PDB file of C-alpha atoms in Angstrom:
ATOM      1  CA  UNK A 147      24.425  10.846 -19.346  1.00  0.00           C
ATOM      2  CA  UNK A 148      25.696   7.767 -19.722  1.00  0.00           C
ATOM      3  CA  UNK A 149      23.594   4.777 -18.335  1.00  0.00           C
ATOM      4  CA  UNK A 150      22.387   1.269 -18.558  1.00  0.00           C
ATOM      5  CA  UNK A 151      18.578   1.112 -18.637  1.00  0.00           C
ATOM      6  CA  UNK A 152      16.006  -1.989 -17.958  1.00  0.00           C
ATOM      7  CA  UNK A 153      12.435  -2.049 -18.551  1.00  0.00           C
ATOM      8  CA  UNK A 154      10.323  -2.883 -16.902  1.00  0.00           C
ATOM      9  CA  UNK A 155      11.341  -1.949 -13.099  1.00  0.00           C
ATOM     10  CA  UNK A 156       8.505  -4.305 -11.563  1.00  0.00           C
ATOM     11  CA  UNK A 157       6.772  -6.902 -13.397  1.00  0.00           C
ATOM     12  CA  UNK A 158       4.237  -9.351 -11.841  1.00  0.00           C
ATOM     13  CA  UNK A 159       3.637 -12.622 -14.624  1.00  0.00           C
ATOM     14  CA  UNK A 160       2.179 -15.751 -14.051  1.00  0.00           C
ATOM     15  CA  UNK A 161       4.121 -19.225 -15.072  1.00  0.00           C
ATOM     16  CA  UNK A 162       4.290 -19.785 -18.664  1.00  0.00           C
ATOM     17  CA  UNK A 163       3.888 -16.631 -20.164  1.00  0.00           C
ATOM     18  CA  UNK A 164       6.609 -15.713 -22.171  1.00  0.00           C
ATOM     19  CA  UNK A 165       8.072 -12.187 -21.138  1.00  0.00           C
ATOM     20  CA  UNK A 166      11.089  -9.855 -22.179  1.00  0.00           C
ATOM     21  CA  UNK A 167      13.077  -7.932 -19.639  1.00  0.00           C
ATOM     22  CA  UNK A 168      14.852  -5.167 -22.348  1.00  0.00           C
ATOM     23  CA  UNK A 169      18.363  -3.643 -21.692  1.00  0.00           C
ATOM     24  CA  UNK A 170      20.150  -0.621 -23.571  1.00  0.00           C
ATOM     25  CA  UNK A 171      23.408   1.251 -22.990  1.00  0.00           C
ATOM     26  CA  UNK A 172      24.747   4.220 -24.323  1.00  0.00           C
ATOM     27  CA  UNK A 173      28.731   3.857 -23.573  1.00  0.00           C
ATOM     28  CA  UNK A 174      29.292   2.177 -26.645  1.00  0.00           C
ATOM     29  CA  UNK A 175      30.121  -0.825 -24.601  1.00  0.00           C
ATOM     30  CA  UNK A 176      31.240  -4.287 -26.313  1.00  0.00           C
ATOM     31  CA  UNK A 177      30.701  -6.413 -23.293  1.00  0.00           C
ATOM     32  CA  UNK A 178      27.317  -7.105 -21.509  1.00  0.00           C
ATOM     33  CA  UNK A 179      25.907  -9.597 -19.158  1.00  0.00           C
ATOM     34  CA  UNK A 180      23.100 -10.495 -17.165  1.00  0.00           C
ATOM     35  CA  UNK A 181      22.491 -11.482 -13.309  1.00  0.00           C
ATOM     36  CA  UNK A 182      19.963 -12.447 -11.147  1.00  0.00           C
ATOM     37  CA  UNK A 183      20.343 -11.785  -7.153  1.00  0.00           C
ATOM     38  CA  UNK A 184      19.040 -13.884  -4.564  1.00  0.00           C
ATOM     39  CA  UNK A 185      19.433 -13.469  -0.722  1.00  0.00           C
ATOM     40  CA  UNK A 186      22.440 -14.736  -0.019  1.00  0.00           C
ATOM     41  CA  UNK A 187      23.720 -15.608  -3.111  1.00  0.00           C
ATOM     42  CA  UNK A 188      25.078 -12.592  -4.418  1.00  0.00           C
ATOM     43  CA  UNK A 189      25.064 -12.022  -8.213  1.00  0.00           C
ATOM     44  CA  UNK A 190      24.721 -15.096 -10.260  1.00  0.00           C
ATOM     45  CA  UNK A 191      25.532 -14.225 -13.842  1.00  0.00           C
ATOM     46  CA  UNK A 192      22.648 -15.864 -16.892  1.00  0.00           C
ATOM     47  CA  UNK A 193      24.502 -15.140 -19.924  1.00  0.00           C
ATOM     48  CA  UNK A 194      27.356 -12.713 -21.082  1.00  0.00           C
ATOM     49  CA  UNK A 195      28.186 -11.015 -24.310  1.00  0.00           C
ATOM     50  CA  UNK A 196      31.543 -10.341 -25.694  1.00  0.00           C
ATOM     51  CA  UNK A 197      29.742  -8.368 -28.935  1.00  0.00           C
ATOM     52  CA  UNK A 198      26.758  -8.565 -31.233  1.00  0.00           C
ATOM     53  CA  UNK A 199      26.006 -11.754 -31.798  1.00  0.00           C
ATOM     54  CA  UNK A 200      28.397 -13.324 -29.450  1.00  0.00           C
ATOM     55  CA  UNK A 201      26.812 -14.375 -26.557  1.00  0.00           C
ATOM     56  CA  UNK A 202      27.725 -17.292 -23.990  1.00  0.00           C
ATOM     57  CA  UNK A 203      26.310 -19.023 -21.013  1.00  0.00           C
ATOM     58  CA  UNK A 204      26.857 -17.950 -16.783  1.00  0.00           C
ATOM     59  CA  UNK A 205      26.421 -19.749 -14.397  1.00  0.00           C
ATOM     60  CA  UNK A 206      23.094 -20.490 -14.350  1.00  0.00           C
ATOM     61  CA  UNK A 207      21.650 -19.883 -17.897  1.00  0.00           C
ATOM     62  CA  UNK A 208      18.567 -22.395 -17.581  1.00  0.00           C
ATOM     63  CA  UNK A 209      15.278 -21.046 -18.313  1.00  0.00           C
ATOM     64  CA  UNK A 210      16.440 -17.977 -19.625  1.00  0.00           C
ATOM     65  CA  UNK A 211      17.747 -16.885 -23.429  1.00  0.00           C
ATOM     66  CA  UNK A 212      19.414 -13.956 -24.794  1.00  0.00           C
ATOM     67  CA  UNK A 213      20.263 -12.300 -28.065  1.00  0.00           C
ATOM     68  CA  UNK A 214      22.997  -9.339 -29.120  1.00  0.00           C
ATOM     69  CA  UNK A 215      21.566  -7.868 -32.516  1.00  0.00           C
ATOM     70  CA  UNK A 216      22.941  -5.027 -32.004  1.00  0.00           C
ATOM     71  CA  UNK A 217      25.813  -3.370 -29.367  1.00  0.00           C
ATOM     72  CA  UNK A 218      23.753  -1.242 -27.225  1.00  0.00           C
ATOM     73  CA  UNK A 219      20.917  -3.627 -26.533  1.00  0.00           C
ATOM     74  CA  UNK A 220      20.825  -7.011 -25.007  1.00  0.00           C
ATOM     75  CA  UNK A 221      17.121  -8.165 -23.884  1.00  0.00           C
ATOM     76  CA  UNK A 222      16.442 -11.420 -21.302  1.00  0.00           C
ATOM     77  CA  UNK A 223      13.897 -13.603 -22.291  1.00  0.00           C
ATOM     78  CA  UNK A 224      12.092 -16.319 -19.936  1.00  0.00           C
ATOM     79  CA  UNK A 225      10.197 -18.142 -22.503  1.00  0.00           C
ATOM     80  CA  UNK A 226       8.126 -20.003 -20.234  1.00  0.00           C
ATOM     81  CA  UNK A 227       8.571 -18.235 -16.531  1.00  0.00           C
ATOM     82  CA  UNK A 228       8.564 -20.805 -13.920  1.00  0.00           C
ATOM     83  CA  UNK A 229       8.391 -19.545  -9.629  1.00  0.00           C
ATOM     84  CA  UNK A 230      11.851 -20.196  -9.580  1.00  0.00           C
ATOM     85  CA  UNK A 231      12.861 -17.639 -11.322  1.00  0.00           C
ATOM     86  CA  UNK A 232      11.180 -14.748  -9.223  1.00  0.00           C
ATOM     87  CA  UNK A 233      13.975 -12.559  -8.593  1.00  0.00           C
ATOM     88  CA  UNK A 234      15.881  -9.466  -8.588  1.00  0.00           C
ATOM     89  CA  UNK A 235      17.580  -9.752 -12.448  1.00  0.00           C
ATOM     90  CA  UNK A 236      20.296  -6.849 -13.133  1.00  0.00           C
ATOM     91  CA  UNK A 237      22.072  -6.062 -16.422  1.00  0.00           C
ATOM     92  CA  UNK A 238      25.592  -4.869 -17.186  1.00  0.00           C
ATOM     93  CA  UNK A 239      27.807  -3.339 -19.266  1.00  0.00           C
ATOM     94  CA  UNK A 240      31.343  -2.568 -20.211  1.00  0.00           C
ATOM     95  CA  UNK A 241      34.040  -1.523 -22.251  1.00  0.00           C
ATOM     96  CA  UNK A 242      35.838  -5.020 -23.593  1.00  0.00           C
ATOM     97  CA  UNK A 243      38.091  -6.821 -21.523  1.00  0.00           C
ATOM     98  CA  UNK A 244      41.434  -6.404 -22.077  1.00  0.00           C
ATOM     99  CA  UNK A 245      44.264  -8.221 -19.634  1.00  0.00           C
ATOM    100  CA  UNK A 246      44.792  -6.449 -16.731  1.00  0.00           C
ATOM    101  CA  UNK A 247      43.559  -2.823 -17.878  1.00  0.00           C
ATOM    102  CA  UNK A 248      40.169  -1.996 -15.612  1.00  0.00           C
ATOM    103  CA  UNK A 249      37.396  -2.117 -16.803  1.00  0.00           C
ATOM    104  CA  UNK A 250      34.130  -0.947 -14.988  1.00  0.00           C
ATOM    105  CA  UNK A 251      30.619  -2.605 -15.125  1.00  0.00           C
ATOM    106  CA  UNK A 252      28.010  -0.371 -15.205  1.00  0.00           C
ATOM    107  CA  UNK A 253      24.304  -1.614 -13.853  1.00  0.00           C
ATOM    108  CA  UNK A 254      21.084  -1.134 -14.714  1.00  0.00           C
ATOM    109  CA  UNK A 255      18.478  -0.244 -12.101  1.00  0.00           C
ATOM    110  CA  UNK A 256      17.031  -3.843 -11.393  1.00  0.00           C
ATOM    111  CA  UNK A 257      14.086  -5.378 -12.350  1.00  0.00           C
ATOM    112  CA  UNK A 258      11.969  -7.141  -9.737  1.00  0.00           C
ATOM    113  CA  UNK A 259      10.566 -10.082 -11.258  1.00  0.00           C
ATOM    114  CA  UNK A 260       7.877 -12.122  -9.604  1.00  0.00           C
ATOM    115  CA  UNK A 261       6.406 -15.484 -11.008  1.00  0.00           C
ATOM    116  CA  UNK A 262       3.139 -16.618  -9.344  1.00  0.00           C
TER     117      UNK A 262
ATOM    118  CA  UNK B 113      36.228 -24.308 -10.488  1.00  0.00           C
ATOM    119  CA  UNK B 114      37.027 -21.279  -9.492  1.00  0.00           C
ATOM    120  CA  UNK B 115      34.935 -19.529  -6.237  1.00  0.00           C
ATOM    121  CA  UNK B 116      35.674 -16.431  -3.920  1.00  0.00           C
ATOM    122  CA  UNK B 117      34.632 -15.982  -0.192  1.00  0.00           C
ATOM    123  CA  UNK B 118      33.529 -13.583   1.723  1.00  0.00           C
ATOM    124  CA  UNK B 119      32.414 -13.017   4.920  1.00  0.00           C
ATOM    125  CA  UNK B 120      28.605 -13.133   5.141  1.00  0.00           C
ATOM    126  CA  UNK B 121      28.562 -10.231   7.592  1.00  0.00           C
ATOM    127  CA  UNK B 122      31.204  -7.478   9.312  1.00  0.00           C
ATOM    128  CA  UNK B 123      29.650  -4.962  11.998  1.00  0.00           C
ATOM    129  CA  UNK B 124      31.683  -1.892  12.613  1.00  0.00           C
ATOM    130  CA  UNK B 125      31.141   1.138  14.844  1.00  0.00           C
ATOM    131  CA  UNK B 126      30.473   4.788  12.756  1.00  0.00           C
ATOM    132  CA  UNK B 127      34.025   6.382  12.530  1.00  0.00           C
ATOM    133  CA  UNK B 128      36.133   3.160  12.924  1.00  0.00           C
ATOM    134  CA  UNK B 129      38.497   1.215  10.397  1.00  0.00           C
ATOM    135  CA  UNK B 130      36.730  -2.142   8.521  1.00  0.00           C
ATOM    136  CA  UNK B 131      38.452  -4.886   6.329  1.00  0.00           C
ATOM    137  CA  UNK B 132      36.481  -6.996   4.251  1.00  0.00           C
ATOM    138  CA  UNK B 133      38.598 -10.136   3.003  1.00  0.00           C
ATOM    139  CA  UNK B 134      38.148 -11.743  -0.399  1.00  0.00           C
ATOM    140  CA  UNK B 135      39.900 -15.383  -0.869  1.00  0.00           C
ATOM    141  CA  UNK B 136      39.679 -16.934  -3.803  1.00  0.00           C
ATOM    142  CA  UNK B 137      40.371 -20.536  -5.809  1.00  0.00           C
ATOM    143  CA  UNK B 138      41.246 -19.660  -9.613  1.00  0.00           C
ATOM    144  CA  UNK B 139      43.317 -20.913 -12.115  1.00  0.00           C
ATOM    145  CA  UNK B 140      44.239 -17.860 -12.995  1.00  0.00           C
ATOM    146  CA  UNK B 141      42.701 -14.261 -13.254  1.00  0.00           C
ATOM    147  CA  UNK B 142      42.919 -10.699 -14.128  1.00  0.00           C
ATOM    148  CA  UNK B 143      42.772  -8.363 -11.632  1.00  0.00           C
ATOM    149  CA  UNK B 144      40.136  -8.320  -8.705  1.00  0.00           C
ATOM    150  CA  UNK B 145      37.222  -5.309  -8.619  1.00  0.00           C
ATOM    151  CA  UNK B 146      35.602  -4.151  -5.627  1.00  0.00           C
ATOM    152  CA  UNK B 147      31.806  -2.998  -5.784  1.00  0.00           C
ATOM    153  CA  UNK B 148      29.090  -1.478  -3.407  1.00  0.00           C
ATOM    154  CA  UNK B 149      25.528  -2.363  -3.465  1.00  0.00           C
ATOM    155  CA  UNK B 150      22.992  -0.474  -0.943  1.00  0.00           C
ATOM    156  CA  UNK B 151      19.273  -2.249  -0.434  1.00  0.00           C
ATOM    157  CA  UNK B 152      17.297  -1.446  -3.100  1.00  0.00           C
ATOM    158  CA  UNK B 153      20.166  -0.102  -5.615  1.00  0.00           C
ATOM    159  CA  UNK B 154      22.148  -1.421  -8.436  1.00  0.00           C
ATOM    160  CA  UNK B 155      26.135  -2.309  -7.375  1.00  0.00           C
ATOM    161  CA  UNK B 156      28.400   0.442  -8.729  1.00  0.00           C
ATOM    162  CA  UNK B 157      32.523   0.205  -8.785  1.00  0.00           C
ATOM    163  CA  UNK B 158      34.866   0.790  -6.206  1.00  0.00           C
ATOM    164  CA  UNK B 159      38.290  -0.112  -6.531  1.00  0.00           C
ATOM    165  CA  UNK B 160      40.683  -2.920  -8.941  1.00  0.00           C
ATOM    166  CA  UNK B 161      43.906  -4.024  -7.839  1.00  0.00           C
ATOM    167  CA  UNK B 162      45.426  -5.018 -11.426  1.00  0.00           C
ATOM    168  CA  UNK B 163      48.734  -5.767  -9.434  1.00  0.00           C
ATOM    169  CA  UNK B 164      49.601  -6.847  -6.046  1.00  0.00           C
ATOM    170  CA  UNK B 165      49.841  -3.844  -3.495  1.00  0.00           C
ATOM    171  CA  UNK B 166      47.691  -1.573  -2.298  1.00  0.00           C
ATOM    172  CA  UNK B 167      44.986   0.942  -4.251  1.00  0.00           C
ATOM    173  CA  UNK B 168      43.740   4.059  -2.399  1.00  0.00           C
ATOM    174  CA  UNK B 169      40.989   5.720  -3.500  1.00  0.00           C
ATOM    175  CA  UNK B 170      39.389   7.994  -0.710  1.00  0.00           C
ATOM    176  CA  UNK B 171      38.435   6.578   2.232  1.00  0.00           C
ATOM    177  CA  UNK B 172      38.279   3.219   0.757  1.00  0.00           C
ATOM    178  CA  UNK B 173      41.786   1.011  -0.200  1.00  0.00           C
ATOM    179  CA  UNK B 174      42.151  -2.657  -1.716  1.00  0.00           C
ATOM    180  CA  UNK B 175      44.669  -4.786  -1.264  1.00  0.00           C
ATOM    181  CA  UNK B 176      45.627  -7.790  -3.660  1.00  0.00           C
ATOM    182  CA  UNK B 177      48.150 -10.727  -2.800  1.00  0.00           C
ATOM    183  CA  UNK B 178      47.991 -13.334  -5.718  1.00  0.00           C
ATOM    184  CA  UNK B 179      50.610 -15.701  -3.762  1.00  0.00           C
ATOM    185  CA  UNK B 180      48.286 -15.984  -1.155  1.00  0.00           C
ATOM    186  CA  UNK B 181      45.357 -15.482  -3.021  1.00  0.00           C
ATOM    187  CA  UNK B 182      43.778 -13.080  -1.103  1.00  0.00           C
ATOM    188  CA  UNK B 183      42.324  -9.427  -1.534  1.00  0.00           C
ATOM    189  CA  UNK B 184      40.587  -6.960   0.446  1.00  0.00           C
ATOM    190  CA  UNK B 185      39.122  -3.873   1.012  1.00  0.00           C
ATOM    191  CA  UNK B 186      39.305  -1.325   3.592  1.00  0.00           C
ATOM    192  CA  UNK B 187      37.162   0.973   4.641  1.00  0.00           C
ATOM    193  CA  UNK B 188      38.656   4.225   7.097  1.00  0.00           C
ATOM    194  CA  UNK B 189      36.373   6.564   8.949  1.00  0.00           C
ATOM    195  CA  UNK B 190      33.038   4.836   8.484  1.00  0.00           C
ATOM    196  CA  UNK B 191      30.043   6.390   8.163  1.00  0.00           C
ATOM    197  CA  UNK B 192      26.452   5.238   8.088  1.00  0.00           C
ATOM    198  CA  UNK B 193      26.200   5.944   4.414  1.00  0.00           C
ATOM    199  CA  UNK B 194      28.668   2.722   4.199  1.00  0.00           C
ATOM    200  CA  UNK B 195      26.346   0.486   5.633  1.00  0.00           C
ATOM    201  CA  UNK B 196      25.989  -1.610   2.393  1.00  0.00           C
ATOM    202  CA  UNK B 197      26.530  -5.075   0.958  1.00  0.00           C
ATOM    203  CA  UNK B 198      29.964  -5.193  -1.007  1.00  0.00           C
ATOM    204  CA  UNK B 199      30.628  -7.478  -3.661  1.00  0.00           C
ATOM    205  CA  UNK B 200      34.587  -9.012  -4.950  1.00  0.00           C
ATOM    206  CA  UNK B 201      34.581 -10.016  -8.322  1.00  0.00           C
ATOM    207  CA  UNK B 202      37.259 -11.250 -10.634  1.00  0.00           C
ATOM    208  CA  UNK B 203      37.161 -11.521 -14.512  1.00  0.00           C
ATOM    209  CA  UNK B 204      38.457 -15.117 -15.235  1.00  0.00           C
ATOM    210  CA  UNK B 205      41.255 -15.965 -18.160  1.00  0.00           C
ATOM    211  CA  UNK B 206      40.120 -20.091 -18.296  1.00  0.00           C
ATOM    212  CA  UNK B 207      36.078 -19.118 -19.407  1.00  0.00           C
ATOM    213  CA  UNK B 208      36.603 -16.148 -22.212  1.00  0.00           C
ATOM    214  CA  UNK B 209      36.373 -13.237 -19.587  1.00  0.00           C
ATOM    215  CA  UNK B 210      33.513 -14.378 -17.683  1.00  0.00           C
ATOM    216  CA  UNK B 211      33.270 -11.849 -14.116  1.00  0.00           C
ATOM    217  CA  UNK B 212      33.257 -14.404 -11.413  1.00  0.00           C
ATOM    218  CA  UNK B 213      31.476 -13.145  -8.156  1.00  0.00           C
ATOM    219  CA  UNK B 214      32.184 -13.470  -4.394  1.00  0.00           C
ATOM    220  CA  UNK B 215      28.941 -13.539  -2.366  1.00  0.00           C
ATOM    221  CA  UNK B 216      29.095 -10.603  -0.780  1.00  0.00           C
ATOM    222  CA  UNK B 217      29.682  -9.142   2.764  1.00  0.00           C
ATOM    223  CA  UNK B 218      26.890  -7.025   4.519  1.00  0.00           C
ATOM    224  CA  UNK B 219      28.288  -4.489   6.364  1.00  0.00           C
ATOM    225  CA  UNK B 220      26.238  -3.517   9.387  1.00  0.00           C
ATOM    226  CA  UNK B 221      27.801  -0.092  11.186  1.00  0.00           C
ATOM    227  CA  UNK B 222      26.616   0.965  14.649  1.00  0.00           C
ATOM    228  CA  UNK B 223      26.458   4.792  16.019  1.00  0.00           C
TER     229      UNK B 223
END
């Protein structure tokens, strides 16, 4: 079945301790990306990947870092978790873009993240 | 920079016709994606208007106009399975393909 999976679901840290949100797809996809969604601000994409080892910065990228070793896995990592970033954090994936062909992002479950 | 708007919030009566409008500011674009997100879930796809005109798929159209910059979606026949938040998003030629995303638009429907 083809899916995009997150670990953990629910995770409940206190500020300053360094966590790892983990994401894997099995499409073969070249393109993946991260988002965090707040009430009513939609999706706010963190960082993007093109490919392995390319990697570049959303919208709001601050806080967090990311790294493409390999195609089907791009993890999030808050190296020092602040309240601010308690929220709902999503990733995606899909096939590469290419002009005007469509391409479909798939999503991951969610992870609910909460900082005390 | 670029941006797209929504409409916060549309309220529709079970079995009627919706449209949910999309305007955006971009220097230029590929085409512009449609997605549905229910409380709780992930957002899955919709629809993509590569072109201007109009995509059917279903119950559910979209509608592109890059002269006036402007998109939506339409829903026929509503049901309360569509009550939902739903999401335009665009995949920007200026920033090396970065998905640029519209708020969203809640979609409340009433029996």
């Amino acid at each position: 079945e083809a899916q995009v999976t997150q670990n953990p679901r629910y995770l409940i840290t206190v500020t300053g301790k360094k966590l790892t949100v983990t994401c894997s797809q099995n499409m073969n996809h070249e393109y993946m990306s991260w988002y965090r969604q707040d009430p009513g601000l939609g999706l706010r994409q963190i960082y993007y990947s093109m490919n392995v080892e390319v990697t570049d910065k959303g919208d709001v990228p601050e806080g967090y870092k990311v790294s493409r070793k390999e195609k089907r896995n791009f993890p999030l990592i808050l190296e020092s978790p602040s309240p601010n970033q308690t929220s709902l954090y999503f990733c995606a994936s899909s096939s590469k873009p290419q002009g005007l062909r469509r391409e479909t992002q798939y999503f991951g479950p969610g992870t609910r993240l909460l900082v005390l | 920079g670029q941006s797209l708007e929504q409409p916060s919030e549309v309220t529709a009566v079970e079995g009627a016709i919706v449209q949910i409008n999309c305007t955006y500011q971009t220097s230029g674009f590929y085409g512009l994606s449609w997605y549905q997100q229910h409380d709780g879930g992930a957002p899955t796809f919709l629809s993509y208007n590569a072109l201007d005109g109009l995509e059917e798929t279903g119950r559910f159209s979209s509608f592109l106009s890059r002269s006036d910059s402007y998109g939506y979606l339409l829903l026929q026949e509503l049901q309360m399975k569509d009550s939902a938040s739903y999401f335009c998003a665009v995949r920007d030629r200026q920033s090396n393909y970065q998905l640029i995303w519209g708020a969203g638009t809640k979609l409340i429907i009433k029996p």
